[in-house]
Amino acid sequence: MRAVLMAGGSGTRLRPLTCDLPKPMVPVLNRPIAEHIINLLKRHQITEVIATLHYLPDVMRDYFQDGSDFGVQMTYAVEEDQPLGTAGCVKNIAELLDRTFLVISGDSITDFDLTAAIEFHKQKKSKATVVLTRVPNPIEFGVVITDESQRIRRFLEKPSSSEIFSDTVNTGTYILEPEVLEYLPENQESDFSKELFPLLLEKDEPMYGYIAQGYWCDVGHLDAYRESQYDALDRKVKLDYAYEERSSGIWIGQNTHIDPTANLEAPCLIGDNCRIGARVQISAGTVIGDNVTVGADANLKRPIVWNGALIGDEAHLRACVISRGTRVDRRAHVLEGAVVGSLSTVGEEALISSSVRVWPSKQIESGATLNINLIWGHTAQRNLFGQRGVTGLANIDITPEFAVKLGAAYGSTLKPGAQVTVSRDQRSISRMVTRSLIAGLMSVGINIQNLDATAIPMARTVISTMGVSGGIHVRVHPDRPDYILIEFIDPKGINISKALEKKIEGAYFKEDLRRVQIHEIGNVVYPTQMVSTYCTAFEKHLNVEAVHHSNSKVVIDYSYAVTGAVLPQMLAKFGCDAVVLNASLKPTAVSAVEKEALLMQLGHVVEALKANFGVQVSANGEQMTLVDEAGIPIRGEMLTALMVNMMLTAHPRGTVVVPVHVSSAVEQIARRHDAKIIRTKANPTALMEECRRTPNVVLGGSGETGFIFPQLHPGFDGMFCIAKLIEMLTIQERSLAAIRTELPRVYHKSYTVRCPWTVKGALMRHLVETHPAERLELTDGVKILDRHEDNWILILPDAGEPVVHLFANSNDRDWIDESLREYRHRVQEFVEQEQGVEPSVSSLEGLEAK
């Protein structure tokens, strides 16, 4: 007799185990399910097997080949174009089935007596015999009812709880006569239970159900997959073991070394070529694949560990599945029901919570706590907050589900009944995320002041007037149009402290979320007068008379953002002659390429209109790029120096706050005006905090981050900056081109070098230890000073990426080039040494070429 092994499914409910493996090739006791089925067929003298394949067909073909190594003759039928269903794939090979044949599913573990089933089929002269079994809960299976002679009278595919009429279910094993295939159409998807069997009933063909005794488990989901392993170890099912039983209930493969101090509890199974370290605890129910290493003091309680995995010292695994080639580092915990896909890495002391699924080739950072499935992206980080708020890929990392939980976590750190503002840019993705955050906040009893689509400078300004506990602003990331940035703001309008960020992270990762009763759920209101509140503050800190009589012509590009709905009103109120470009709202983010094209357009318009200057507003009102009267962009270090020069001309002996990495041009300008420069850490929150804390600050920020005018509000404000520029150019009676000629000539270059997270701390320590203390500044990163005060190099670790940035500053271009070359070499060499890689000439040459 021939058997058809149906092996076409992708095992969606077994993901992530079946992302790179067809379901029949998933191992049970270190052998594929399909191999256990072939062994069952052999025990019943069925040695001709035709496997129908669709999903990843080469995996099974490469493993079984012609079947001779397994004592059978294997042939394969591949559904090339589309799946044909359980019956359609058999119809596809009808010419190979010229006598009674058996169909068996490739995703179940069973020891049914197939010989008895075949004999029953022959005695009954059945055209189709369905092998049945009785189960306690038939809801997930096709229910079959038979009469007293076992003839099938009724089918019901996966009934609801109210439809159950029997506990006898279809096991996916059939004994069929070739002529029944004539009822099926050619090259068309069809199913045995849905199409063929109901048709045979209608035609009154003899069809019987054989109720089999023995074990059967449909390995259709992850819980069933684990249970089938435990049942096999407990000998509830008759399977062929791949290894010798060294003592009762303990199977161990060849060339496996187990430390004498390790403790093994029966039943358990350990494969070939394994290394089990000192004092390892292996509890009953544990299955360990081939070529697995388990470090000292690891504790394994019923995990299923696939081939090639590496389990670190003191790791804890609890009834989980660790897939092929996965690495679980020292002291990591993987809890019950969790699944880690193949070739992933779980970092030191990381925790994967119960029932969490990690797709293949993912990286869980050291110390991370993972409470949600990791499907997209590559890493799970130990922190929610980066350098500025919470960031991630839109609708991949930052999903509605994530935002609901984040909102609930933030709200749980506040008192019930507290008020929080929520605002956003006008992008569709930001609207979606904001609504989810609001739902999470309301669920923990927080009331919402919904500012809706609002420029972030306005949100920061009004927060301090509303008596709220804080605010959230959602926008497309200013530097990454595919990313979302969620910023949390304190009652004074500044980004929240690190301490509060840690509290929110604690509530999120520990799921320490408050739940309130129905009558305590938060409400949402929509405040009015927001624009007038901002305009009043705007006007208070501006020389309106100078702006009104400036006779300046300004071209403003709003880049299709929400600022275009606000700023034109205010500038018109102050009598400015402003030509507006791209002020309409666009629901999708503007890419970096589009932004550059708009900037070029802006330059042409400024030149054509003979305007005083142009400006492109970005980052939802926080940042800007200037264009001078000749249409030439002013940004970055040049913009920083220009703004510092203008503000200190207007406010001599003032104080300016800048990030640590800006050029020394600002100090040279400050010396001209008897002013003071304060450098802070290179993150927006540090700049805002310093501007609020220090008296007499007239300007903060940089061309990269945007500029802060602390008298107005503590955040960055590109909109106010435009009005302030008009004011200062009018009073100082100068043009941008003239101011540029006054700026000090300082050379400033940067370079980025890859550096793993685990090496960053050691690199900073190495740099500190290898330079004299009097030559170091450690505000942020390591700044190394030369004998000349304007000569320095800064090595600054990136807060969000595995890289370090090198900044070199000097009046001497040659000094910069030489210093950058030297420190690029030093950093690269140190990283290679820390990773155990011999530094090579070629690698250094490659670095130079970047």
JSON list of C-alpha atoms in Angstrom, two decimals, residues 361-427:
[
{"chain": "A", "resi": 361, "resn": "SER", "atom": "CA", "xyz": [17.33, 36.20, 14.01]},
{"chain": "A", "resi": 362, "resn": "LYS", "atom": "CA", "xyz": [16.38, 38.74, 16.69]},
{"chain": "A", "resi": 363, "resn": "GLN", "atom": "CA", "xyz": [18.64, 40.37, 19.28]},
{"chain": "A", "resi": 364, "resn": "ILE", "atom": "CA", "xyz": [17.43, 40.82, 22.86]},
{"chain": "A", "resi": 365, "resn": "GLU", "atom": "CA", "xyz": [19.72, 43.30, 24.59]},
{"chain": "A", "resi": 366, "resn": "SER", "atom": "CA", "xyz": [21.47, 42.53, 27.87]},
{"chain": "A", "resi": 367, "resn": "GLY", "atom": "CA", "xyz": [19.18, 43.39, 30.77]},
{"chain": "A", "resi": 368, "resn": "ALA", "atom": "CA", "xyz": [16.11, 43.84, 28.55]},
{"chain": "A", "resi": 369, "resn": "THR", "atom": "CA", "xyz": [12.66, 42.74, 29.69]},
{"chain": "A", "resi": 370, "resn": "LEU", "atom": "CA", "xyz": [10.48, 41.56, 26.80]},
{"chain": "A", "resi": 371, "resn": "ASN", "atom": "CA", "xyz": [6.74, 41.44, 27.51]},
{"chain": "A", "resi": 372, "resn": "ILE", "atom": "CA", "xyz": [5.43, 41.58, 23.93]},
{"chain": "A", "resi": 373, "resn": "ASN", "atom": "CA", "xyz": [6.08, 39.51, 20.84]},
{"chain": "A", "resi": 374, "resn": "LEU", "atom": "CA", "xyz": [9.17, 40.60, 18.87]},
{"chain": "A", "resi": 375, "resn": "ILE", "atom": "CA", "xyz": [8.26, 40.18, 15.21]},
{"chain": "A", "resi": 376, "resn": "TRP", "atom": "CA", "xyz": [9.60, 43.15, 13.24]},
{"chain": "A", "resi": 377, "resn": "GLY", "atom": "CA", "xyz": [12.85, 45.04, 13.66]},
{"chain": "A", "resi": 378, "resn": "HIS", "atom": "CA", "xyz": [15.99, 43.35, 14.98]},
{"chain": "A", "resi": 379, "resn": "THR", "atom": "CA", "xyz": [16.35, 44.22, 18.65]},
{"chain": "A", "resi": 380, "resn": "ALA", "atom": "CA", "xyz": [14.48, 44.38, 21.91]},
{"chain": "A", "resi": 381, "resn": "GLN", "atom": "CA", "xyz": [16.00, 47.12, 24.04]},
{"chain": "A", "resi": 382, "resn": "ARG", "atom": "CA", "xyz": [16.21, 47.31, 27.79]},
{"chain": "A", "resi": 383, "resn": "ASN", "atom": "CA", "xyz": [14.95, 50.92, 27.75]},
{"chain": "A", "resi": 384, "resn": "LEU", "atom": "CA", "xyz": [11.84, 52.54, 26.33]},
{"chain": "A", "resi": 385, "resn": "PHE", "atom": "CA", "xyz": [13.36, 56.02, 26.35]},
{"chain": "A", "resi": 386, "resn": "GLY", "atom": "CA", "xyz": [16.19, 57.10, 24.11]},
{"chain": "A", "resi": 387, "resn": "GLN", "atom": "CA", "xyz": [17.97, 60.42, 23.93]},
{"chain": "A", "resi": 388, "resn": "ARG", "atom": "CA", "xyz": [14.71, 62.27, 23.40]},
{"chain": "A", "resi": 389, "resn": "GLY", "atom": "CA", "xyz": [11.54, 60.41, 24.32]},
{"chain": "A", "resi": 390, "resn": "VAL", "atom": "CA", "xyz": [10.32, 57.10, 22.94]},
{"chain": "A", "resi": 391, "resn": "THR", "atom": "CA", "xyz": [11.14, 56.35, 19.32]},
{"chain": "A", "resi": 392, "resn": "GLY", "atom": "CA", "xyz": [10.57, 53.45, 16.94]},
{"chain": "A", "resi": 393, "resn": "LEU", "atom": "CA", "xyz": [9.48, 52.41, 13.47]},
{"chain": "A", "resi": 394, "resn": "ALA", "atom": "CA", "xyz": [6.00, 53.71, 12.76]},
{"chain": "A", "resi": 395, "resn": "ASN", "atom": "CA", "xyz": [3.34, 50.98, 13.03]},
{"chain": "A", "resi": 396, "resn": "ILE", "atom": "CA", "xyz": [6.03, 48.34, 13.57]},
{"chain": "A", "resi": 397, "resn": "ASP", "atom": "CA", "xyz": [7.70, 49.25, 16.86]},
{"chain": "A", "resi": 398, "resn": "ILE", "atom": "CA", "xyz": [5.22, 52.00, 17.74]},
{"chain": "A", "resi": 399, "resn": "THR", "atom": "CA", "xyz": [1.90, 50.22, 17.26]},
{"chain": "A", "resi": 400, "resn": "PRO", "atom": "CA", "xyz": [-1.56, 50.99, 18.67]},
{"chain": "A", "resi": 401, "resn": "GLU", "atom": "CA", "xyz": [-1.13, 48.15, 21.19]},
{"chain": "A", "resi": 402, "resn": "PHE", "atom": "CA", "xyz": [2.23, 49.50, 22.31]},
{"chain": "A", "resi": 403, "resn": "ALA", "atom": "CA", "xyz": [0.86, 53.05, 22.64]},
{"chain": "A", "resi": 404, "resn": "VAL", "atom": "CA", "xyz": [-2.13, 51.95, 24.76]},
{"chain": "A", "resi": 405, "resn": "LYS", "atom": "CA", "xyz": [0.19, 50.22, 27.20]},
{"chain": "A", "resi": 406, "resn": "LEU", "atom": "CA", "xyz": [2.65, 53.14, 27.21]},
{"chain": "A", "resi": 407, "resn": "GLY", "atom": "CA", "xyz": [-0.17, 55.58, 27.95]},
{"chain": "A", "resi": 408, "resn": "ALA", "atom": "CA", "xyz": [-1.38, 53.37, 30.80]},
{"chain": "A", "resi": 409, "resn": "ALA", "atom": "CA", "xyz": [2.19, 53.09, 32.17]},
{"chain": "A", "resi": 410, "resn": "TYR", "atom": "CA", "xyz": [2.64, 56.89, 32.15]},
{"chain": "A", "resi": 411, "resn": "GLY", "atom": "CA", "xyz": [-0.79, 57.45, 33.66]},
{"chain": "A", "resi": 412, "resn": "SER", "atom": "CA", "xyz": [-0.07, 54.91, 36.41]},
{"chain": "A", "resi": 413, "resn": "THR", "atom": "CA", "xyz": [2.81, 57.10, 37.63]},
{"chain": "A", "resi": 414, "resn": "LEU", "atom": "CA", "xyz": [0.36, 60.01, 38.12]},
{"chain": "A", "resi": 415, "resn": "LYS", "atom": "CA", "xyz": [-2.45, 60.42, 40.65]},
{"chain": "A", "resi": 416, "resn": "PRO", "atom": "CA", "xyz": [-5.93, 59.23, 39.58]},
{"chain": "A", "resi": 417, "resn": "GLY", "atom": "CA", "xyz": [-7.89, 62.16, 38.18]},
{"chain": "A", "resi": 418, "resn": "ALA", "atom": "CA", "xyz": [-4.77, 64.05, 37.06]},
{"chain": "A", "resi": 419, "resn": "GLN", "atom": "CA", "xyz": [-4.89, 66.19, 33.90]},
{"chain": "A", "resi": 420, "resn": "VAL", "atom": "CA", "xyz": [-2.52, 65.55, 30.96]},
{"chain": "A", "resi": 421, "resn": "THR", "atom": "CA", "xyz": [-2.27, 67.39, 27.64]},
{"chain": "A", "resi": 422, "resn": "VAL", "atom": "CA", "xyz": [-1.92, 65.35, 24.47]},
{"chain": "A", "resi": 423, "resn": "SER", "atom": "CA", "xyz": [-0.83, 66.93, 21.18]},
{"chain": "A", "resi": 424, "resn": "ARG", "atom": "CA", "xyz": [0.56, 65.80, 17.83]},
{"chain": "A", "resi": 425, "resn": "ASP", "atom": "CA", "xyz": [1.59, 66.78, 14.36]},
{"chain": "A", "resi": 426, "resn": "GLN", "atom": "CA", "xyz": [-0.96, 66.45, 11.55]},
{"chain": "A", "resi": 427, "resn": "ARG", "atom": "CA", "xyz": [0.32, 63.11, 10.15]}
]
